[in-house]
Short mmCIF file of C-alpha atoms and ligand atoms in Angstrom, two decimals:
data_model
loop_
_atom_site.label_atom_id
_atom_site.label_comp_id
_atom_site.label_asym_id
_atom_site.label_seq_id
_atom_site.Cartn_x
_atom_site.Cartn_y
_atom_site.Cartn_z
CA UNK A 6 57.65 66.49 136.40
CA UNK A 7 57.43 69.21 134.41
CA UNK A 8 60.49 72.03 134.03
CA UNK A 9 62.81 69.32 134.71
CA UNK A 10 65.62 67.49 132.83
CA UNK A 11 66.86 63.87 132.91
CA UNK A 12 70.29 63.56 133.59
CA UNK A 13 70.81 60.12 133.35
CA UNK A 14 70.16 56.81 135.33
CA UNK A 15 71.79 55.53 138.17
CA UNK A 16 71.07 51.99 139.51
CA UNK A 17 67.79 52.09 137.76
CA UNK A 18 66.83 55.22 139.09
CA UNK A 19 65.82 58.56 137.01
CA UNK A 20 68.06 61.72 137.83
CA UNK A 21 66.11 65.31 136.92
CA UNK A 22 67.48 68.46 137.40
CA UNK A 23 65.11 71.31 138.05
CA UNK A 24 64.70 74.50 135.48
CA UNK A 25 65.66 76.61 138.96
CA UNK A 26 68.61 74.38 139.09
CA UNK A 27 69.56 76.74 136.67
CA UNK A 28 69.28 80.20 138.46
CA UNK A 29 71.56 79.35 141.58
CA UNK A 30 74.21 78.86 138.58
CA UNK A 31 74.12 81.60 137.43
CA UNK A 32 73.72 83.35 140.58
CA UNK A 33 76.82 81.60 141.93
CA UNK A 34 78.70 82.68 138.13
CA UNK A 35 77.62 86.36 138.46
CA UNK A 36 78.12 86.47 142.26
CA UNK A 37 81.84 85.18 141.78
CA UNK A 38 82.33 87.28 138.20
CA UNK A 39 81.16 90.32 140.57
CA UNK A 40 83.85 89.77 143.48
CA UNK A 41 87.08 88.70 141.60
CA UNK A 42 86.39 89.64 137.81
CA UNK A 43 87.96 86.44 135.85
CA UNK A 44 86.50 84.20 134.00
CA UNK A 45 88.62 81.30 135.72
CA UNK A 46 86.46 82.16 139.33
CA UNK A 47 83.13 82.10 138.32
CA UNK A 48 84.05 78.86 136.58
CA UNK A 49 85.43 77.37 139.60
CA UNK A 50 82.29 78.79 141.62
CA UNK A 51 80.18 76.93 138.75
CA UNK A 52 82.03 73.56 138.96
CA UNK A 53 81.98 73.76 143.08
CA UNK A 54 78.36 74.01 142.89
CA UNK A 55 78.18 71.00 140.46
CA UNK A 56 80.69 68.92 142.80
CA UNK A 57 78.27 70.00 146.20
CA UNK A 58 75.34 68.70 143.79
CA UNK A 59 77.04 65.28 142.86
CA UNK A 60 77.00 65.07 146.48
CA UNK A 61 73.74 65.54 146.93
CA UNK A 62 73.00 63.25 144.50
CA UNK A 63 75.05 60.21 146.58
CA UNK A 64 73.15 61.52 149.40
CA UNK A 65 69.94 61.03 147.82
CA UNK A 66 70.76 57.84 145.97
CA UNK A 67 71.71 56.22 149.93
CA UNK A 68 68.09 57.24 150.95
CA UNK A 69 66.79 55.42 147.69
CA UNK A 70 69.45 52.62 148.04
CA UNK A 71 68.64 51.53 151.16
CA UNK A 72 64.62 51.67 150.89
CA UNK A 73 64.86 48.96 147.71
CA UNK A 74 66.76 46.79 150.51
CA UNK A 75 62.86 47.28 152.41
CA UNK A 76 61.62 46.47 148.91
CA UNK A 77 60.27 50.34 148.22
CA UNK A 78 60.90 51.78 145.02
CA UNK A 79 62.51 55.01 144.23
CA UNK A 80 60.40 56.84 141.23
CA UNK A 81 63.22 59.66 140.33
CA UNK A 82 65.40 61.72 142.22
CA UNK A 83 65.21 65.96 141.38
CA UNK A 84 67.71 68.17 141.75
CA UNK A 85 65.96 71.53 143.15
CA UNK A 86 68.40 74.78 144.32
CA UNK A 87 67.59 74.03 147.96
CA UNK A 88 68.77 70.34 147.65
CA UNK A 89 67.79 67.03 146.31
CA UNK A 90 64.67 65.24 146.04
CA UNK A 91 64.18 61.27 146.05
CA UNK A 92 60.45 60.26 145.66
CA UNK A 93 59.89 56.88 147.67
CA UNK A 94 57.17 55.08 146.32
CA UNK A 95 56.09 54.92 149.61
CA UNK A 96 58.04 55.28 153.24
CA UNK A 97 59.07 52.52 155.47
CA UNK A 98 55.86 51.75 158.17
CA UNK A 99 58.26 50.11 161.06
CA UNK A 100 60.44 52.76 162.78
CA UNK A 101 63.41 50.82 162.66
CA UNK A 102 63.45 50.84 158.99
CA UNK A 103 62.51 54.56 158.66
CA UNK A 104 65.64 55.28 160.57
CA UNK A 105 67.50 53.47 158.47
CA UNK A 106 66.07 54.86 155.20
CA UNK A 107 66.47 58.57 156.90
CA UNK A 108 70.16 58.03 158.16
CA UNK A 109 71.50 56.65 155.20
CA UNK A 110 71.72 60.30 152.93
CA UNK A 111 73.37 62.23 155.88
CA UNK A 112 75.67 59.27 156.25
CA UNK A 113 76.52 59.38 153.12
CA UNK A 114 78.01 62.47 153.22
CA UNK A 115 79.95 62.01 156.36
CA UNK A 116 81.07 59.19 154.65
CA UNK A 117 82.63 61.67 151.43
CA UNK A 118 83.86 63.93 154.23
CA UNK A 119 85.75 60.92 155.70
CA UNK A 120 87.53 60.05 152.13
CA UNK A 121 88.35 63.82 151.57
CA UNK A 122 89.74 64.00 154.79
CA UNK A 123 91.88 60.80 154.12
CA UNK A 124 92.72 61.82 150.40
CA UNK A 125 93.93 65.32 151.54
CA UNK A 126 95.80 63.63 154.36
CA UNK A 127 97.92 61.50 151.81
CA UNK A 128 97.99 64.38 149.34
CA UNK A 129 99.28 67.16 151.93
CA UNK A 130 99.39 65.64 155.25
CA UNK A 131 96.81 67.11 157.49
CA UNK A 132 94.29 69.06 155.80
CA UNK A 133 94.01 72.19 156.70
CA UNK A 134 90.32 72.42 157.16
CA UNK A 135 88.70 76.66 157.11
CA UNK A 136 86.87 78.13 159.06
CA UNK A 137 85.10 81.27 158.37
CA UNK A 138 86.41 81.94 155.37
CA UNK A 139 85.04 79.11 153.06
CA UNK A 140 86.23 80.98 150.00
CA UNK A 141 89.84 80.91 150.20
CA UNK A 142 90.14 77.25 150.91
CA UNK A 143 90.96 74.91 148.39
CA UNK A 144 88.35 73.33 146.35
CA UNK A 145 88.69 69.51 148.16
CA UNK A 146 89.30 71.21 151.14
CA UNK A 147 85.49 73.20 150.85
CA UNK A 148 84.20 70.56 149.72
CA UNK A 149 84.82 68.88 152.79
CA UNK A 150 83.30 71.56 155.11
CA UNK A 151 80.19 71.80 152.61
CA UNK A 152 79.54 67.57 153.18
CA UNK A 153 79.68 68.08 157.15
CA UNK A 154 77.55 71.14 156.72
CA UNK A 155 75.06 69.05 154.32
CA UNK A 156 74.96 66.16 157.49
CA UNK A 157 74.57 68.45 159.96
CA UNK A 158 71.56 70.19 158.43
CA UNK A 159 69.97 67.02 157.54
CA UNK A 160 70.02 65.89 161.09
CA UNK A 161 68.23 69.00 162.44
CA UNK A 162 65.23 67.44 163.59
CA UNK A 163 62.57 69.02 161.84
CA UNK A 164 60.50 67.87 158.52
CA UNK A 165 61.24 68.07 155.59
CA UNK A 166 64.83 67.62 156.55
CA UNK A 167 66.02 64.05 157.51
CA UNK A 168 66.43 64.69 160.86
CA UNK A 169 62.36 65.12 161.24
CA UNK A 170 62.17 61.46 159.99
CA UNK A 171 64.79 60.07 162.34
CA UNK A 172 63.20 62.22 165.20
CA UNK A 173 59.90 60.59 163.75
CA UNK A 174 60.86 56.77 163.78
CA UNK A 175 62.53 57.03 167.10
CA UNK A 176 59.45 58.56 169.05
CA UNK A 177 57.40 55.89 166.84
CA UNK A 178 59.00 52.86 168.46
CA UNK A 179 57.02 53.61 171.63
CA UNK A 180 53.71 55.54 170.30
CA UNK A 181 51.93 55.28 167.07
CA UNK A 182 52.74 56.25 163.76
CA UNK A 183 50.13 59.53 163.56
CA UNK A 184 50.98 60.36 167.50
CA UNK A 185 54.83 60.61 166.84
CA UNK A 186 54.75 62.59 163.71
CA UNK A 187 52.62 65.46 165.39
CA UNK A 188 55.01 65.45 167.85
CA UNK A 189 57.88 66.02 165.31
CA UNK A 190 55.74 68.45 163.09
CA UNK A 191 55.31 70.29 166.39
CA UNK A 192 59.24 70.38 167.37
CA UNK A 193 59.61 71.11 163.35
CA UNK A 194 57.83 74.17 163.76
CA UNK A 195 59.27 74.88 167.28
CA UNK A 196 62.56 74.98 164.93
CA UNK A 197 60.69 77.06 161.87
CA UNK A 198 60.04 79.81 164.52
CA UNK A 199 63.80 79.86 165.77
CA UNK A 200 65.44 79.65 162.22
CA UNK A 201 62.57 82.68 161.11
CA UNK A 202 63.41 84.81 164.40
CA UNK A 203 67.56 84.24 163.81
CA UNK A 204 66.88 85.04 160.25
CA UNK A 205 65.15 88.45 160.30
CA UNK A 206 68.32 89.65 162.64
CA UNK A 207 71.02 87.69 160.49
CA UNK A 208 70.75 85.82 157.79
CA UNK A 209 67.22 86.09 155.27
CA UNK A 210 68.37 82.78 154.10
CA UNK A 211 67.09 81.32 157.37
CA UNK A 212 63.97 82.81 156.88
CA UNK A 213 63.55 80.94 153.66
CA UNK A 214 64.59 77.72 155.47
CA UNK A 215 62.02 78.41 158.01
CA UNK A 216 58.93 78.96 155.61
CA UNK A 217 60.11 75.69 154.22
CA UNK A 218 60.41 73.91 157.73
CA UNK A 219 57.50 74.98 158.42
CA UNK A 220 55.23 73.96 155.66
CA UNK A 221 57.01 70.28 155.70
CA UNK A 222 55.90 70.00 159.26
CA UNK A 223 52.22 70.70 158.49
CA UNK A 224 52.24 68.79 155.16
CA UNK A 225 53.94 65.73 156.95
CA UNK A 226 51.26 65.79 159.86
CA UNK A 227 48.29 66.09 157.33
CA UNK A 228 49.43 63.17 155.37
CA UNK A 229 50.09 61.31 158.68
CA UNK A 230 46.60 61.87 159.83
CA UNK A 231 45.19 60.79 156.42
CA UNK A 232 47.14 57.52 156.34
CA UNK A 233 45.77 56.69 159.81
CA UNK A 234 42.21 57.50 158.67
CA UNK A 235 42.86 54.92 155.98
CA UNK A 236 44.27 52.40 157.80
CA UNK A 237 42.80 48.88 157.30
CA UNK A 238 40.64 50.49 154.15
CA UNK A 239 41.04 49.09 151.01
CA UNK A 240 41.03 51.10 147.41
CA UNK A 241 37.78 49.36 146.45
CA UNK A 242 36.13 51.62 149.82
CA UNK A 243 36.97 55.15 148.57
CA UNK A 244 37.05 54.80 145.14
CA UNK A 245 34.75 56.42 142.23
CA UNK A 246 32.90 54.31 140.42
CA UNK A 247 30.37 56.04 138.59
CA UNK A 248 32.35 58.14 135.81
CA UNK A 249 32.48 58.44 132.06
CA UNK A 250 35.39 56.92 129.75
CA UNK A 251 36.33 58.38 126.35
CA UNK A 252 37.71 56.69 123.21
CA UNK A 253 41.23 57.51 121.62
CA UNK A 254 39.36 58.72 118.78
CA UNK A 255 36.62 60.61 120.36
CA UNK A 256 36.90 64.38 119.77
CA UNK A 257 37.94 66.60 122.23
CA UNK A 258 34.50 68.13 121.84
CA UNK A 259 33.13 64.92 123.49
CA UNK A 260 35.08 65.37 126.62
CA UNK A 261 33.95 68.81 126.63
CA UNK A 262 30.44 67.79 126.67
CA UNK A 263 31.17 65.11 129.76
CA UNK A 264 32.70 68.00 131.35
CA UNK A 265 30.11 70.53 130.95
CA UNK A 266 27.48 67.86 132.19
CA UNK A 267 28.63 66.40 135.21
CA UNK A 268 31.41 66.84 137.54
CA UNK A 269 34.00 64.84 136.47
CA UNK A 270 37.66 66.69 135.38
CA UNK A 271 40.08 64.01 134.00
CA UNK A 272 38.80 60.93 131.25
CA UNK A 273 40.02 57.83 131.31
CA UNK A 274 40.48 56.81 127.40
CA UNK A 275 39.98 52.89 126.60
CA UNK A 276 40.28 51.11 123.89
CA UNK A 277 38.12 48.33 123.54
CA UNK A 278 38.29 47.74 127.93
CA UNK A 279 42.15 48.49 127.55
CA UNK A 280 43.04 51.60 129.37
CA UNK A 281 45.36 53.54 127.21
CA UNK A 282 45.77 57.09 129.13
CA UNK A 283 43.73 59.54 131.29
CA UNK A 284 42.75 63.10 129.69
CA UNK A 285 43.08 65.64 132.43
CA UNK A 286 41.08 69.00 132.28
CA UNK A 287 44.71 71.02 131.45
CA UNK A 288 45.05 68.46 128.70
CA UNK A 289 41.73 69.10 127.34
CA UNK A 290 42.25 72.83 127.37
CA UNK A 291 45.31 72.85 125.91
CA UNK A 292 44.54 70.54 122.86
CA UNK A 293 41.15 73.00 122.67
CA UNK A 294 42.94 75.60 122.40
CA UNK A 295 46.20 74.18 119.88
CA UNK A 296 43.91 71.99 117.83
CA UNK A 297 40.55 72.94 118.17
CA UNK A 298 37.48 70.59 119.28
CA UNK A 299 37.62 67.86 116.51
CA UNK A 300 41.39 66.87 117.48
CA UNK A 301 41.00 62.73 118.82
CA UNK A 302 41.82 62.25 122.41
CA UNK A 303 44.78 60.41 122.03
CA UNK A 304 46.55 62.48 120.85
CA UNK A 305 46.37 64.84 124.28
CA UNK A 306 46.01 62.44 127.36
CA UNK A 307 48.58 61.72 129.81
CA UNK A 308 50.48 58.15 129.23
CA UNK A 309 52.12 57.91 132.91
CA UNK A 310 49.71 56.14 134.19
CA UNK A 311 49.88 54.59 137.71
CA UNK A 312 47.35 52.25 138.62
CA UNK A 313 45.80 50.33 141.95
CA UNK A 314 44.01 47.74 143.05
CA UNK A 315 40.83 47.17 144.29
CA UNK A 316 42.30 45.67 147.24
CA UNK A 317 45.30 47.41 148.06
CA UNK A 318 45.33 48.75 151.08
CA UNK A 319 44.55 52.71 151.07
CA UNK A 320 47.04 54.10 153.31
CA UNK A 321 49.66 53.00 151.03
CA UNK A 322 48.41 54.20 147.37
CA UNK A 323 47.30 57.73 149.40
CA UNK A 324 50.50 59.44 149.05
CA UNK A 325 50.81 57.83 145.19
CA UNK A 326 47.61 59.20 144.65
CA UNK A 327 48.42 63.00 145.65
CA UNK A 328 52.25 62.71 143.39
CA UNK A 329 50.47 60.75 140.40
CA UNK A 330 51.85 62.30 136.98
CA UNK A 331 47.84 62.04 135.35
CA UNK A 332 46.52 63.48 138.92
CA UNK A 333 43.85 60.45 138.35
CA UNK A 334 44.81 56.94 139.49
CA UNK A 335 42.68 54.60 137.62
CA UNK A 336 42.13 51.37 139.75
CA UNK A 337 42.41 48.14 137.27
CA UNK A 338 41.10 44.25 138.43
CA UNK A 339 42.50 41.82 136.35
CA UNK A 340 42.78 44.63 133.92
CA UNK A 341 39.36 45.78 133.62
CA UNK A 342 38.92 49.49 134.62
CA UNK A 343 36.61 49.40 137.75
CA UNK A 344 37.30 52.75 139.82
CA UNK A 345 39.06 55.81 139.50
CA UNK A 346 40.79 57.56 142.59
CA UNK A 347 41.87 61.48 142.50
CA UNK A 348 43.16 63.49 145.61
CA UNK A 349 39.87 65.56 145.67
CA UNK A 350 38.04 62.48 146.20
CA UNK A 351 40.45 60.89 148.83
CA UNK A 352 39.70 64.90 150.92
CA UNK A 353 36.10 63.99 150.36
CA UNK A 354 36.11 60.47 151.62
CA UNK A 355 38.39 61.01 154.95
CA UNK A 356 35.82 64.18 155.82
CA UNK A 357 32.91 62.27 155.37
CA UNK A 358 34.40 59.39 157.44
CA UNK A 359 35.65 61.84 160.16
CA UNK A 360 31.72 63.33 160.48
CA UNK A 361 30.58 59.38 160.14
CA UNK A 362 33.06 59.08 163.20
CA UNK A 363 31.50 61.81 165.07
CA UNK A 364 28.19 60.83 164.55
CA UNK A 365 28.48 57.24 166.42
CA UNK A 366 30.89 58.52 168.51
CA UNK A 367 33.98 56.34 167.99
ZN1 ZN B 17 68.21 63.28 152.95
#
């Protein structure tokens, strides 16, 4: 992703931390610099904020931990201001696991409230937990309240939080898959317009929560309706296969040609039938204009490639195909290139099957 750092690896999984990671720092540093004046406070404000991350982090990594138990993949975790990130390869299909997989982060954290609680008890005796005023607590002591405020907001039942998918998977185990998570987006939303309302009269924080609530719910519900209207489809049914390839040493001039001509944005570049990259149409422009129109392609495609097969089943690779680093998923048999697949041509495919749909009437 781009504007993001690695952190480091844990249990074979990518940390990044978002550029605008980097503003709620120094927003927290100014913001405590501003109310007591020392140096030693808007440190400690800086270092609380890193300790609430690191447990956002644990809370992330139990979401990604316990979807490789399903067998699903975790690609990287990112660290944005309004929380973490983990990027499934794919989510769980049977309820039961969902709930599992959505449980686990806000578990987690009741889980680092429980040793904080036992760790102050043995420090101090019983810890003296705050309540309104966060700021003159202890540092364990907040950090405690923060990781029962991080569960509890989790478990709101609206998307994107957790709770959406737990509401989700429990309302699945009776309906289907595309029925249940309308009926989530919908109490998502119900939620979005509460949080905005409260907001405007309290808190414009909310407000920002509820724009956010609100476009999970609808994002979530699209992408539910998509996988059912690829259900039982496999890659080989939606994908392109008439498009033009490049070679790593064709000029960039060549691709601008294919592009001017036909319709297609990103080039797959092969070497002798072995796919080496894709070059997208923001790669092409921006080699155009650093290197002019002779520079080879190879030296401007995009490497992290993701590829399918013909037969894999399209509901799966659809949500891999909208996150795919090169934006174009080439689809490989037995390493050949035989298809590509982009997210414009997925929006084509499911409108012309939905007016296919209406025309026989099923
Ligand atoms: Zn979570």
């Amino acid at each position: 992703m781009k504007w993001s750092w690695r952190l480091g690896r844990v249990a074979g999984i990518d940390i990044y931390l978002h550029a605008t990671f980097l503003i709620i720092v120094a927003w927290v540093g100014m913001a405590q610099w501003m109310a007591e004046h020392s140096l030693a406070a808007a440190l400690e404000g800086v270092l609380f904020l890193l300790a609430i991350f690191g447990c956002v982090v644990l809370h992330e990594l139990g979401h990604a931990l316990t979807a490789r138990r399903y067998g699903i993949r975790t690609r990287d975790i990112t660290l944005w201001p309004i929380g973490g990130v983990a990027r499934l390869e794919r989510f769980p299909e049977l309820p039961r696991q969902e709930l599992a997989v959505a449980i686990a982060g806000p578990l987690v954290n009741i889980a680092i409230a429980g040793l904080l609680w036992a760790l102050l008890s043995a420090l101090e005796g019983a810890p003296e937990v705050p309540e309104a005023n966060l700021t003159n607590a202890p540092f364990l002591d907040q950090l405690l309240v923060v990781n029962l405020f991080l569960a509890l907001f989790n478990l709101l039942p609206a998307f994107p939080m957790d709770g959406g998918r737990i509401l989700r998977a429990l309302l699945a185990i009776r309906r289907s898959h595309v029925r249940a998570t309308e009926m989530a987006a919908q109490v998502g939303q119900g939620m979005a317009l509460i949080f905005g309302l409260l907001g405007l009269f309290t808190n414009p924080f909310l407000v920002f929560i509820a724009f956010f609530v609100w476009i999970g719910a609808r994002s979530e519900a699209a992408m539910a309706q998509m996988q059912a209207a690829f259900r039982g489809m496999p890659v080989s049914r939606a994908m392109i296969t008439d498009f033009q390839v490049l070679g790593p040493r064709d000029p960039l001039a060549r691709a601008v040609e294919l592009t001017l001509a036909g319709t297609q944005m990103d080039f797959p570049v092969l070497e002798a039938q072995r796919l080496l990259g894709v070059l997208r149409q923001t790669d092409l422009l921006k080699g155009l204009s650093q290197q002019g129109p002779e520079a080879p392609s190879e030296g401007w495609m995009c490497r992290q490639l993701e590829t399918v097969h013909p037969s894999d089943p399209l509901d799966q690779v659809a949500a891999a195909v909208q996150q795919a680093a090169c934006r174009t998923v080439p689809v490989l048999q037995d390493g050949v290139l035989v298809g590509l697949l982009t997210p414009q041509n997925l929006g084509e495919f499911i409108q012309l099957e939905s007016a296919l749909r209406g025309a026989t009437g099923g």
